[in-house]
Amino acid sequence: MATHVITGAGSGIGAEVAQRLLERGDTLYLVARDAGRAAQLAERFPGAHTLVGDLGEPARLSWAFEHQTLPDEVDSLLHIAGVVELGTIGDLTPKLWNATLAANLVAPAELTRLLLPQLRRSRGHVVFVNSGAGLRANPEWGAYAASKHGLKALADALRGEEADNGVRVTSVYPGRTATPMQEKVHRQEGKEYEPGKWIPVEAVATTVLTALDLPRGAEVTDLTVRPGG
Ligand SMILES: NC(=O)c1ccc[n+]([C@@H]2O[C@H](COP(=O)([O-])OP(=O)(O)OC[C@H]3O[C@@H](n4cnc5c(N)ncnc54)[C@H](OP(=O)(O)O)[C@@H]3O)[C@@H](O)[C@H]2O)c1
């Protein structure tokens, strides 16, 4: 029975991954932005533990975790939470830049730092749900793409640093996926949202689990998932 720490379990891709791991009988620690959200997650995923930490405030995570019980060993840390705000560079304010970089880049770095002892102890796995925007920056996606390009750098540096400790690191790069985030993107783009056109969450969850389930002795470093088929 493996122990997983998961961000973003309240919605979309993260909810699907959490559900699948719970059904296996694994132990889950779900990171929630506040106590109210933690209570909702505990109800939705019976038996799961929760950790309260606002990823929008990465500098406070260390203090928040000092006051909660963390698992002794972590087999996988799944960074799935994320935020998006579209806008041209001409329009994006420092407030939006900071909010995007905090949740999508600095919080995953800090969460990883805080859980590295437990990950090393179990020769664990860190998975970053990145995005096609982590490989290519399109107009009006500047802040989000910058955060996801940074997340790629974080993953690549971590992989090299932790290889000798047996910690594996995977980045998953999904294209547009049918989740509440994608619905919001369509609203911002002024387009009609048709979920059937986009990747089902089940497919991205399967990709994450495929990386996790790879037998020891090998590591999937990067996986790109596109709509199609
Ligand atoms: N959907 C796509 O088309 C797509 C494509 C490529 C990559 N991705 C990436 O896939 C990941 C999951 O996206 P999704 O589409 O499943 O998004 P989603 O449905 O909007 O879910 C995002 C999750 O992140 C959590 N979160 C956001 N800010 C947080 C904060 N400050 N503290 C704690 N939790 C926070 C949310 O918590 P609450 O439930 O409390 O709001 C929610 O559970 C993201 O990293 C996203 O960038 C998505």
PDB file of N, CA and C in Angstrom, residues 4 19 34 40 42 53 64 71 73 79 88 105-106 116 130 138 140 167 191 193 202 206 212 217:
ATOM      1  N   HIS A   4       0.500   8.550  -0.982  1.00  0.00           N
ATOM      2  CA  HIS A   4       0.604   9.614  -1.979  1.00  0.00           C
ATOM      3  C   HIS A   4       0.185  10.951  -1.367  1.00  0.00           C
ATOM      4  N   GLN A  19      -9.239   9.601  -6.914  1.00  0.00           N
ATOM      5  CA  GLN A  19     -10.263   8.554  -6.880  1.00  0.00           C
ATOM      6  C   GLN A  19      -9.670   7.198  -7.267  1.00  0.00           C
ATOM      7  N   ASP A  34      -7.847  25.431   2.336  1.00  0.00           N
ATOM      8  CA  ASP A  34      -8.269  25.880   3.670  1.00  0.00           C
ATOM      9  C   ASP A  34      -9.038  24.765   4.364  1.00  0.00           C
ATOM     10  N   GLN A  40     -14.447  19.161   2.845  1.00  0.00           N
ATOM     11  CA  GLN A  40     -15.132  18.656   1.638  1.00  0.00           C
ATOM     12  C   GLN A  40     -14.369  17.484   1.021  1.00  0.00           C
ATOM     13  N   ALA A  42     -12.323  15.426   2.583  1.00  0.00           N
ATOM     14  CA  ALA A  42     -12.413  14.254   3.477  1.00  0.00           C
ATOM     15  C   ALA A  42     -13.725  13.515   3.263  1.00  0.00           C
ATOM     16  N   GLY A  53      -3.028  23.772   3.279  1.00  0.00           N
ATOM     17  CA  GLY A  53      -1.947  24.653   2.837  1.00  0.00           C
ATOM     18  C   GLY A  53      -2.392  25.367   1.580  1.00  0.00           C
ATOM     19  N   ALA A  64       2.614  26.155   8.094  1.00  0.00           N
ATOM     20  CA  ALA A  64       1.341  25.410   8.139  1.00  0.00           C
ATOM     21  C   ALA A  64       1.603  23.929   8.401  1.00  0.00           C
ATOM     22  N   PRO A  71       2.999  12.429   6.681  1.00  0.00           N
ATOM     23  CA  PRO A  71       3.358  11.004   6.646  1.00  0.00           C
ATOM     24  C   PRO A  71       4.862  10.831   6.863  1.00  0.00           C
ATOM     25  N   GLU A  73       6.685   8.450   5.432  1.00  0.00           N
ATOM     26  CA  GLU A  73       7.261   8.110   4.129  1.00  0.00           C
ATOM     27  C   GLU A  73       6.282   8.538   3.049  1.00  0.00           C
ATOM     28  N   HIS A  79       1.995  16.720  -7.987  1.00  0.00           N
ATOM     29  CA  HIS A  79       1.680  18.152  -8.118  1.00  0.00           C
ATOM     30  C   HIS A  79       0.679  18.306  -9.255  1.00  0.00           C
ATOM     31  N   THR A  88      -2.695  39.460 -22.301  1.00  0.00           N
ATOM     32  CA  THR A  88      -1.475  39.850 -23.015  1.00  0.00           C
ATOM     33  C   THR A  88      -0.464  40.387 -22.015  1.00  0.00           C
ATOM     34  N   LEU A 105       4.336  27.344  -9.609  1.00  0.00           N
ATOM     35  CA  LEU A 105       5.778  27.088  -9.632  1.00  0.00           C
ATOM     36  C   LEU A 105       6.420  27.092  -8.233  1.00  0.00           C
ATOM     37  N   VAL A 106       6.219  28.181  -7.482  1.00  0.00           N
ATOM     38  CA  VAL A 106       6.923  28.283  -6.192  1.00  0.00           C
ATOM     39  C   VAL A 106       6.342  27.288  -5.184  1.00  0.00           C
ATOM     40  N   LEU A 116      10.950  16.260   0.805  1.00  0.00           N
ATOM     41  CA  LEU A 116      12.085  15.487   0.277  1.00  0.00           C
ATOM     42  C   LEU A 116      12.607  14.427   1.243  1.00  0.00           C
ATOM     43  N   ASN A 130       2.330  19.279 -15.843  1.00  0.00           N
ATOM     44  CA  ASN A 130       2.731  20.510 -16.512  1.00  0.00           C
ATOM     45  C   ASN A 130       1.642  20.849 -17.546  1.00  0.00           C
ATOM     46  N   ASN A 138       2.214  30.630 -26.178  1.00  0.00           N
ATOM     47  CA  ASN A 138       1.392  31.290 -27.190  1.00  0.00           C
ATOM     48  C   ASN A 138       0.927  32.665 -26.700  1.00  0.00           C
ATOM     49  N   GLU A 140      -1.107  35.610 -25.257  1.00  0.00           N
ATOM     50  CA  GLU A 140      -2.117  35.696 -24.168  1.00  0.00           C
ATOM     51  C   GLU A 140      -1.975  34.592 -23.119  1.00  0.00           C
ATOM     52  N   VAL A 167      15.091   8.849  -6.135  1.00  0.00           N
ATOM     53  CA  VAL A 167      13.805   9.552  -6.324  1.00  0.00           C
ATOM     54  C   VAL A 167      13.598   9.783  -7.827  1.00  0.00           C
ATOM     55  N   LYS A 191     -15.124  31.723 -26.194  1.00  0.00           N
ATOM     56  CA  LYS A 191     -15.525  30.614 -27.071  1.00  0.00           C
ATOM     57  C   LYS A 191     -16.509  29.711 -26.351  1.00  0.00           C
ATOM     58  N   TYR A 193     -17.773  26.275 -24.929  1.00  0.00           N
ATOM     59  CA  TYR A 193     -17.035  25.134 -24.383  1.00  0.00           C
ATOM     60  C   TYR A 193     -17.734  23.832 -24.747  1.00  0.00           C
ATOM     61  N   GLU A 202      -9.869  11.092 -17.527  1.00  0.00           N
ATOM     62  CA  GLU A 202      -9.450   9.701 -17.299  1.00  0.00           C
ATOM     63  C   GLU A 202      -8.134   9.420 -18.027  1.00  0.00           C
ATOM     64  N   THR A 206      -4.712   8.260 -16.298  1.00  0.00           N
ATOM     65  CA  THR A 206      -4.044   7.008 -16.687  1.00  0.00           C
ATOM     66  C   THR A 206      -2.575   7.270 -17.011  1.00  0.00           C
ATOM     67  N   LEU A 212       3.731   6.284 -12.613  1.00  0.00           N
ATOM     68  CA  LEU A 212       3.925   5.820 -11.231  1.00  0.00           C
ATOM     69  C   LEU A 212       4.176   4.321 -11.172  1.00  0.00           C
ATOM     70  N   GLY A 217      14.029   0.588 -11.720  1.00  0.00           N
ATOM     71  CA  GLY A 217      15.108   0.362 -12.671  1.00  0.00           C
ATOM     72  C   GLY A 217      14.935   1.196 -13.924  1.00  0.00           C
TER      73      GLY A 217
END
